[in-house]
Tab-separated table of C-alpha atoms in Angstrom:
chain	number	residue	atom	x	y	z
A	39	MET	CA	-34.499	-21.847	91.258
A	40	ASN	CA	-36.661	-23.889	88.894
A	41	GLU	CA	-36.286	-24.253	85.135
A	42	LYS	CA	-38.886	-21.611	84.410
A	43	SER	CA	-37.090	-19.038	86.432
A	44	CYS	CA	-33.836	-20.057	84.791
A	45	SER	CA	-35.359	-19.603	81.393
A	46	PHE	CA	-36.845	-16.297	82.450
A	47	HIS	CA	-33.467	-15.038	83.627
A	48	ASN	CA	-31.835	-16.175	80.364
A	49	GLU	CA	-34.330	-14.323	78.239
A	50	GLU	CA	-34.013	-11.211	80.352
A	51	GLU	CA	-30.256	-11.302	80.130
A	52	LEU	CA	-30.283	-11.878	76.383
A	53	ARG	CA	-32.634	-8.950	75.867
A	54	ASP	CA	-30.239	-6.723	77.722
A	55	GLY	CA	-27.414	-8.010	75.570
A	56	GLN	CA	-25.267	-8.993	78.562
A	57	VAL	CA	-24.600	-12.184	80.553
A	58	LYS	CA	-24.433	-11.496	84.298
A	59	SER	CA	-24.621	-14.967	85.841
A	60	VAL	CA	-24.835	-18.639	85.103
A	61	PRO	CA	-28.268	-20.192	85.553
A	62	ALA	CA	-28.707	-22.788	88.258
A	63	GLY	CA	-28.807	-26.420	87.316
A	64	ASN	CA	-25.991	-26.173	84.802
A	65	SER	CA	-22.299	-26.718	85.226
A	66	PRO	CA	-20.299	-23.553	85.244
A	67	PRO	CA	-18.745	-22.663	81.840
A	68	LYS	CA	-15.056	-23.113	81.420
A	69	ASP	CA	-14.517	-19.850	79.560
A	70	LYS	CA	-16.134	-16.840	78.017
A	71	ASP	CA	-16.786	-18.521	74.660
A	72	SER	CA	-18.661	-21.392	76.296
A	73	SER	CA	-20.945	-18.990	78.157
A	74	ALA	CA	-21.656	-17.169	74.895
A	75	LEU	CA	-22.627	-20.385	73.143
A	76	LEU	CA	-25.010	-21.290	75.984
A	77	ALA	CA	-26.536	-17.858	75.815
A	78	PHE	CA	-27.466	-18.288	72.114
A	79	ARG	CA	-29.494	-21.434	72.680
A	80	GLY	CA	-33.171	-21.020	72.042
A	81	ILE	CA	-32.833	-17.724	70.115
A	82	PRO	CA	-34.303	-17.584	66.574
A	83	ILE	CA	-31.688	-17.115	63.859
A	84	SER	CA	-33.454	-13.991	62.583
A	85	GLU	CA	-32.861	-12.289	65.957
A	86	LEU	CA	-29.121	-12.979	66.108
A	87	LYS	CA	-28.152	-10.024	63.947
A	88	ASN	CA	-29.810	-7.617	66.390
A	89	HIS	CA	-28.234	-9.061	69.496
A	90	GLY	CA	-25.617	-7.008	71.319
A	91	LEU	CA	-23.530	-10.014	72.265
A	92	LEU	CA	-23.102	-11.058	68.638
A	93	ARG	CA	-22.027	-7.566	67.714
A	94	ALA	CA	-19.573	-7.517	70.563
A	95	LEU	CA	-18.085	-10.830	69.520
A	96	THR	CA	-17.623	-9.768	65.915
A	97	ALA	CA	-16.179	-6.388	66.893
A	98	ASP	CA	-13.690	-7.836	69.340
A	99	ALA	CA	-12.012	-10.765	67.690
A	100	ASN	CA	-8.953	-10.598	69.984
A	101	GLY	CA	-6.649	-10.301	66.932
A	102	TRP	CA	-8.008	-13.400	65.211
A	103	ALA	CA	-8.033	-13.429	61.393
A	104	PRO	CA	-9.407	-16.060	59.041
A	105	VAL	CA	-6.883	-18.389	57.445
A	106	VAL	CA	-6.919	-17.986	53.646
A	107	SER	CA	-4.867	-20.183	51.318
A	108	PRO	CA	-2.338	-18.591	48.904
A	109	GLU	CA	-4.362	-19.891	45.938
A	110	VAL	CA	-7.436	-17.998	47.112
A	111	LEU	CA	-5.427	-14.808	47.632
A	112	ARG	CA	-3.877	-15.087	44.171
A	113	ALA	CA	-7.260	-15.678	42.554
A	114	GLN	CA	-8.688	-12.659	44.373
A	115	GLU	CA	-5.835	-10.444	43.154
A	116	GLU	CA	-6.300	-11.621	39.576
A	117	TRP	CA	-10.015	-10.932	39.735
A	118	GLU	CA	-9.453	-7.429	41.102
A	119	ALA	CA	-6.950	-6.807	38.295
A	120	VAL	CA	-9.525	-7.872	35.697
A	121	GLN	CA	-12.097	-5.529	37.210
A	122	ASN	CA	-9.655	-2.617	37.029
A	123	ILE	CA	-9.039	-3.030	33.286
A	124	GLN	CA	-10.815	-0.273	31.346
A	125	PRO	CA	-11.573	-0.572	27.633
A	126	ASP	CA	-9.544	1.807	25.473
A	127	THR	CA	-12.303	3.373	23.419
A	128	GLY	CA	-10.419	6.503	22.494
A	129	SER	CA	-7.489	4.899	20.707
A	130	GLN	CA	-7.827	4.295	16.983
A	131	THR	CA	-4.436	2.699	16.385
A	132	ASP	CA	-5.812	-0.838	16.481
A	133	GLN	CA	-8.758	-0.058	14.226
A	134	PRO	CA	-8.451	-1.351	10.639
A	135	ALA	CA	-7.843	1.400	8.117
A	136	GLN	CA	-10.939	2.310	6.135
A	137	LEU	CA	-10.844	1.509	2.435
A	138	ILE	CA	-10.269	4.507	0.209
A	139	SER	CA	-11.943	5.065	-3.136
A	140	PHE	CA	-10.187	6.286	-6.267
A	141	SER	CA	-12.102	9.576	-6.213
A	142	GLU	CA	-11.137	10.247	-2.582
A	143	ALA	CA	-7.467	9.556	-3.287
A	144	LEU	CA	-7.591	11.762	-6.390
A	145	GLN	CA	-9.227	14.551	-4.401
A	146	HIS	CA	-6.323	14.384	-1.959
A	147	PHE	CA	-3.911	15.301	-4.761
A	148	GLN	CA	-6.255	17.972	-6.082
A	149	THR	CA	-6.258	19.772	-2.728
A	150	ILE	CA	-2.560	19.686	-1.767
A	151	ASP	CA	0.238	21.870	-3.119
A	152	LEU	CA	1.956	20.061	-5.993
A	153	SER	CA	3.746	23.076	-7.457
A	154	SER	CA	7.211	21.653	-6.803
A	155	PHE	CA	6.312	18.458	-8.670
A	156	LYS	CA	4.543	20.251	-11.506
A	157	LYS	CA	7.770	22.032	-12.417
A	158	ARG	CA	9.300	18.701	-13.406
A	159	ILE	CA	6.707	17.570	-15.940
A	160	GLN	CA	7.073	17.678	-19.710
A	161	PRO	CA	3.468	17.592	-20.988
A	162	THR	CA	4.300	16.685	-24.577
A	163	ILE	CA	7.152	15.190	-26.534
A	164	ARG	CA	9.326	17.787	-28.203
A	165	ARG	CA	9.805	17.060	-31.901
A	166	THR	CA	12.038	18.808	-34.341
A	167	GLY	CA	12.679	18.732	-38.083
A	168	LEU	CA	10.891	16.143	-40.171
A	169	ALA	CA	9.462	14.416	-37.078
A	170	ALA	CA	7.667	17.608	-36.096
A	171	LEU	CA	6.376	18.125	-39.653
A	172	ARG	CA	5.162	14.537	-39.928
A	173	HIS	CA	3.426	14.713	-36.558
A	174	CYS	CA	1.754	17.986	-37.534
A	175	LEU	CA	0.470	16.556	-40.832
A	176	PHE	CA	-0.368	12.980	-39.944
A	177	GLY	CA	-0.275	12.774	-36.165
A	178	PRO	CA	-3.159	12.810	-33.688
A	179	PRO	CA	-4.938	16.077	-32.891
A	180	LYS	CA	-3.761	18.298	-30.089
A	181	LEU	CA	-5.486	18.119	-26.742
A	182	HIS	CA	-8.157	20.765	-26.216
A	183	GLN	CA	-7.030	23.748	-24.205
A	184	GLY	CA	-9.612	23.133	-21.465
A	185	LEU	CA	-8.270	19.617	-20.822
A	186	ARG	CA	-4.610	20.481	-20.444
A	187	GLU	CA	-4.819	21.266	-16.746
A	188	GLU	CA	-6.291	17.817	-16.097
A	189	ARG	CA	-3.544	16.260	-18.207
A	190	ASP	CA	-0.907	18.139	-16.235
A	191	LEU	CA	-2.409	16.845	-12.970
A	192	VAL	CA	-2.002	13.260	-14.178
A	193	LEU	CA	1.627	13.861	-15.119
A	194	THR	CA	2.263	15.707	-11.846
A	195	ILE	CA	0.954	12.789	-9.749
A	196	ALA	CA	3.358	10.597	-11.703
A	197	GLN	CA	6.166	12.751	-10.295
A	198	CYS	CA	5.042	12.200	-6.696
A	199	GLY	CA	6.616	9.390	-4.732
A	200	LEU	CA	5.150	7.215	-2.005
A	201	ASP	CA	5.234	8.929	1.387
A	202	SER	CA	4.821	6.406	4.207
A	203	GLN	CA	4.080	9.266	6.618
A	204	ASP	CA	1.045	10.399	4.627
A	205	PRO	CA	-2.099	8.633	5.939
A	206	THR	CA	-3.754	8.799	2.514
A	207	HIS	CA	-0.801	7.056	0.873
A	208	GLY	CA	-0.962	4.343	3.506
A	209	ARG	CA	-4.683	3.842	2.999
A	210	VAL	CA	-4.180	3.460	-0.755
A	211	LEU	CA	-1.564	0.754	-0.238
A	212	LYS	CA	-3.640	-1.110	2.345
A	213	THR	CA	-6.758	-0.940	0.176
A	214	ILE	CA	-4.884	-2.482	-2.767
A	215	TYR	CA	-3.566	-5.241	-0.521
A	216	LYS	CA	-6.956	-6.053	0.993
A	217	LYS	CA	-8.823	-6.080	-2.315
A	218	LEU	CA	-6.296	-8.307	-4.081
A	219	THR	CA	-5.773	-10.767	-1.236
A	220	GLY	CA	-9.232	-10.694	0.338
A	221	SER	CA	-7.704	-9.937	3.735
A	222	LYS	CA	-9.814	-8.102	6.311
A	223	PHE	CA	-6.799	-6.994	8.330
A	224	ASP	CA	-4.329	-4.185	7.835
A	225	CYS	CA	-0.774	-4.849	6.771
A	226	ALA	CA	2.496	-3.074	7.444
A	227	LEU	CA	3.684	-0.547	4.869
A	228	HIS	CA	6.971	-2.436	4.685
A	229	GLY	CA	7.418	-6.168	4.706
A	230	ASP	CA	7.809	-9.360	2.718
A	231	HIS	CA	4.061	-9.513	2.062
A	232	TRP	CA	4.498	-6.904	-0.687
A	233	GLU	CA	6.657	-9.346	-2.611
A	234	ASP	CA	3.629	-11.656	-2.707
A	235	LEU	CA	1.764	-8.906	-4.563
A	236	GLY	CA	4.522	-8.593	-7.125
A	237	PHE	CA	6.803	-5.865	-5.854
A	238	GLN	CA	10.523	-6.566	-5.994
A	239	GLY	CA	11.186	-5.888	-2.333
A	240	ALA	CA	9.704	-5.121	1.040
A	241	ASN	CA	9.219	-1.421	0.212
A	242	PRO	CA	6.819	-0.689	-2.673
A	243	ALA	CA	8.225	2.831	-3.042
A	244	THR	CA	11.376	1.496	-4.684
A	245	ASP	CA	9.399	0.096	-7.643
A	246	LEU	CA	7.505	3.258	-8.597
A	247	ARG	CA	10.309	4.898	-10.585
A	248	GLY	CA	9.031	6.326	-13.855
A	249	ALA	CA	5.377	6.148	-12.789
A	250	GLY	CA	5.295	7.597	-9.282
A	251	PHE	CA	2.130	7.504	-7.245
A	252	LEU	CA	0.078	7.335	-10.438
A	253	ALA	CA	1.001	3.632	-10.566
A	254	LEU	CA	-0.700	3.085	-7.204
A	255	LEU	CA	-3.714	5.176	-8.244
A	256	HIS	CA	-4.112	2.951	-11.297
A	257	LEU	CA	-4.038	-0.162	-9.137
A	258	LEU	CA	-6.547	1.469	-6.800
A	259	TYR	CA	-8.827	2.252	-9.744
A	260	LEU	CA	-8.540	-1.360	-10.883
A	261	VAL	CA	-9.521	-2.921	-7.545
A	262	MET	CA	-12.185	-0.463	-6.358
A	263	ASP	CA	-14.557	-0.934	-9.300
A	264	SER	CA	-16.654	-4.098	-9.055
A	265	LYS	CA	-16.180	-4.947	-12.753
A	266	THR	CA	-12.471	-4.292	-13.066
A	267	LEU	CA	-11.887	-5.897	-9.644
A	268	LEU	CA	-12.798	-9.264	-11.138
A	269	MET	CA	-10.308	-8.684	-13.922
A	270	ALA	CA	-7.618	-7.622	-11.453
A	271	GLN	CA	-8.132	-10.684	-9.267
A	272	GLU	CA	-7.991	-13.045	-12.235
A	273	ILE	CA	-4.812	-11.473	-13.591
A	274	PHE	CA	-3.400	-11.629	-10.076
A	275	ARG	CA	-4.074	-15.370	-10.023
A	276	LEU	CA	-2.428	-15.750	-13.415
A	277	SER	CA	0.638	-13.988	-12.035
A	278	HIS	CA	0.946	-16.824	-9.483
A	279	HIS	CA	0.781	-19.597	-12.098
A	280	HIS	CA	3.410	-22.221	-11.380
A	281	ILE	CA	4.942	-21.791	-14.863
A	282	GLN	CA	3.700	-18.443	-16.221
A	283	GLN	CA	4.127	-16.459	-13.021
A	284	PHE	CA	5.130	-12.802	-13.177
A	285	PRO	CA	5.343	-9.889	-10.691
A	286	PHE	CA	1.817	-8.485	-10.785
A	287	CYS	CA	2.440	-5.022	-9.323
A	288	LEU	CA	5.694	-4.524	-11.163
A	289	MET	CA	3.962	-5.367	-14.433
A	290	SER	CA	1.220	-2.898	-13.524
A	291	VAL	CA	3.817	-0.153	-12.949
A	292	ASN	CA	5.214	-0.784	-16.434
A	293	ILE	CA	1.746	-0.473	-17.939
A	294	THR	CA	1.295	2.841	-16.135
A	295	ARG	CA	4.532	3.982	-17.769
A	296	ILE	CA	3.077	3.066	-21.163
A	297	ALA	CA	-0.031	5.113	-20.347
A	298	ILE	CA	2.111	8.117	-19.367
A	299	GLN	CA	4.061	7.943	-22.629
A	300	ALA	CA	0.887	7.568	-24.669
A	301	LEU	CA	-0.532	10.671	-22.986
A	302	ARG	CA	2.626	12.724	-23.525
A	303	GLU	CA	2.864	11.651	-27.170
A	304	GLU	CA	-0.769	12.753	-27.645
A	305	CYS	CA	-1.892	9.242	-28.587
A	306	LEU	CA	-4.889	9.635	-26.276
A	307	SER	CA	-5.797	13.182	-27.308
A	308	ARG	CA	-8.478	12.161	-29.809
A	309	GLU	CA	-10.311	10.043	-27.217
A	310	CYS	CA	-9.873	12.667	-24.508
A	311	ASN	CA	-11.299	15.332	-26.781
A	312	ARG	CA	-14.222	13.070	-27.656
A	313	GLN	CA	-15.079	12.347	-24.019
A	314	GLN	CA	-14.009	15.801	-22.780
A	315	LYS	CA	-12.121	14.046	-19.976
A	316	VAL	CA	-8.538	12.987	-19.393
A	317	ILE	CA	-8.319	10.999	-16.159
A	318	PRO	CA	-11.117	8.497	-17.003
A	319	VAL	CA	-9.588	7.935	-20.441
A	320	VAL	CA	-6.117	7.312	-19.001
A	321	ASN	CA	-7.570	4.926	-16.398
A	322	SER	CA	-9.488	2.959	-19.022
A	323	PHE	CA	-6.462	2.887	-21.302
A	324	TYR	CA	-4.365	1.463	-18.456
A	325	ALA	CA	-6.959	-1.226	-17.687
A	326	ALA	CA	-7.375	-2.115	-21.378
A	327	THR	CA	-3.622	-2.440	-21.832
A	328	PHE	CA	-3.344	-4.669	-18.755
A	329	LEU	CA	-6.199	-6.819	-20.053
A	330	HIS	CA	-4.477	-7.269	-23.408
A	331	LEU	CA	-1.184	-8.099	-21.712
A	332	ALA	CA	-2.902	-10.894	-19.757
A	333	HIS	CA	-4.510	-12.175	-22.953
A	334	ILE	CA	-1.147	-12.361	-24.720
A	335	TRP	CA	0.557	-13.824	-21.657
A	336	LYS	CA	-1.940	-16.647	-21.299
A	337	THR	CA	-2.732	-17.542	-24.895
A	338	GLN	CA	0.855	-17.373	-26.128
A	339	GLN	CA	2.253	-19.199	-23.090
A	340	LYS	CA	4.570	-16.370	-22.116
A	341	THR	CA	6.887	-16.591	-19.128
A	342	ILE	CA	8.915	-14.102	-17.152
A	343	ALA	CA	11.780	-14.535	-19.620
A	344	ASP	CA	9.535	-12.993	-22.323
A	345	SER	CA	8.447	-9.975	-20.264
A	346	GLY	CA	10.759	-7.438	-21.903
A	347	PHE	CA	9.705	-8.350	-25.447
A	348	VAL	CA	6.020	-8.503	-24.492
A	349	LEU	CA	6.089	-5.054	-22.907
A	350	LYS	CA	7.911	-3.542	-25.870
A	351	ASP	CA	5.410	-4.894	-28.371
A	352	LEU	CA	2.546	-3.950	-26.077
A	353	GLU	CA	3.699	-0.327	-25.972
A	354	VAL	CA	3.835	-0.158	-29.765
A	355	LEU	CA	0.332	-1.586	-30.043
A	356	ALA	CA	-1.116	0.640	-27.337
A	357	LYS	CA	0.191	3.828	-28.900
A	358	LYS	CA	-0.851	2.752	-32.400
A	359	SER	CA	-4.403	1.642	-31.630
A	360	PRO	CA	-5.610	3.003	-28.285
A	361	ARG	CA	-9.222	3.083	-29.445
A	362	ARG	CA	-9.166	-0.623	-30.246
A	363	LEU	CA	-7.829	-1.454	-26.788
A	364	LEU	CA	-10.547	0.643	-25.190
A	365	LYS	CA	-13.176	-1.142	-27.276
A	366	THR	CA	-11.796	-4.479	-26.091
A	367	LEU	CA	-12.191	-3.382	-22.474
A	368	GLU	CA	-15.704	-2.121	-23.153
A	369	ILE	CA	-16.743	-5.495	-24.591
A	370	TYR	CA	-15.139	-7.372	-21.737
A	371	LEU	CA	-16.796	-5.267	-19.012
A	372	ALA	CA	-20.166	-5.612	-20.748
A	373	GLY	CA	-19.721	-9.368	-20.642
A	374	VAL	CA	-18.785	-9.251	-16.952
A	375	SER	CA	-21.915	-7.287	-16.072
A	376	LYS	CA	-24.048	-9.904	-17.861
A	377	GLY	CA	-22.160	-12.832	-16.366
A	378	GLN	CA	-20.936	-13.885	-19.814
A	379	THR	CA	-17.222	-13.332	-19.314
A	380	SER	CA	-14.916	-15.158	-16.973
A	381	LEU	CA	-11.159	-14.993	-17.136
A	382	LEU	CA	-10.760	-18.414	-15.566
A	383	GLY	CA	-13.376	-20.121	-17.678
A	384	ALA	CA	-14.608	-20.234	-21.226
A	385	GLN	CA	-16.626	-17.292	-22.430
A	386	LYS	CA	-20.319	-18.078	-22.325
A	387	CYS	CA	-22.069	-17.973	-25.672
A	388	CYS	CA	-25.730	-17.216	-26.111
A	389	GLY	CA	-27.796	-20.194	-27.271
A	390	ALA	CA	-25.087	-22.800	-26.769
A	391	ALA	CA	-23.371	-24.301	-23.791
A	392	ALA	CA	-19.752	-23.268	-23.469
A	393	PRO	CA	-17.209	-26.061	-23.105
A	394	HIS	CA	-15.689	-26.447	-19.674
A	395	SER	CA	-12.166	-25.089	-19.538
A	396	LYS	CA	-9.763	-23.947	-16.882
A	397	ASP	CA	-7.825	-21.799	-19.334
A	398	LEU	CA	-8.026	-18.030	-19.229
A	399	THR	CA	-10.343	-16.626	-21.878
A	400	PHE	CA	-10.021	-12.986	-22.887
A	401	THR	CA	-11.791	-10.870	-25.430
A	402	GLY	CA	-8.550	-9.629	-26.871
A	403	VAL	CA	-7.700	-7.057	-29.493
A	404	CYS	CA	-7.050	-9.804	-32.024
A	405	ASP	CA	-10.622	-11.056	-31.583
A	406	LEU	CA	-12.111	-7.790	-32.816
A	407	PRO	CA	-12.953	-7.193	-36.499
A	408	PRO	CA	-10.543	-4.930	-38.408
A	409	HIS	CA	-11.168	-1.214	-38.006
A	410	SER	CA	-11.416	0.884	-41.133
A	411	SER	CA	-9.359	3.802	-39.895
A	412	GLU	CA	-6.769	2.187	-37.640
A	413	GLY	CA	-4.323	-0.508	-38.511
A	414	MET	CA	-3.404	-3.410	-36.340
A	415	TRP	CA	0.146	-4.068	-35.255
A	416	PRO	CA	0.883	-7.674	-34.419
A	417	VAL	CA	2.060	-8.520	-30.920
């Protein structure tokens, strides 16, 4: 048989997909695998996938399996594990809590049942004898009838404590923390980080005695307004002064107590009647009192050892001249909006360059001209 016939037989056999005999002129193959290799010679690669012999070889591997290293197997398992991980889009536990505004927090208290707390309030101070006669003749006017419900709401909130199970309460706390510290992340409702803000311990609820949740609402009001936020942040920095440091939040709670007493003693009634509002007046009074405290603290070089005396004198002043404190705040906020007031720098003056200073500069009550109808009690 010549080479042509051999080639012809090979092609015929390969088309049938079977090997029947060994062509002449070649040594006989030693085994089945050798005959298969000879059979594939001369076949285009593109035709191999359609050949029956190749399919037979791949289908019948006689129990043979490829050898794979342990490293490859481990890598494959890790990759399959990564592919099986599904993103948890439904869970909201890891999402940062949304900031809450003062109006939203106030609305929360306006919509829940506070009847049990309202029973505890004493809207006004009870006076008897000469004190009652003097107050009737020379004291401030009584609050208008239409404003008394709003006043009672303020005093009722002051009876409410901090409930860590209430989501709104938690949002208020976290908003205060974020705005004062500049943090973008949530914080735990209990922990040492609250001591950094000026609470006495790891649980802010223990420091709200005498002011209740109203103390936190006042802080929220202070940090959620762009103008008063600047004031809050600057006072917060002053509270961390290496010599004049003081507990910021604890001092704020004491100022809220002063505001509550001023409201109950009708010291704010004239201003509330004039504005036909109670809550905005109480908020502004709180902020103005805090501003004056910081002014006294900085300019008179007060330290934590002076805190009791400062707060006592501050309460006397606030009750005596609430309108003057409110005017001080009004002037300060007007300067902030025009970029002319900075608590950490000298106040800018129109027409002249202000000297560079790192000292706190406040527009305090003592900087205002005397008022014709209200006296000024020294602090």
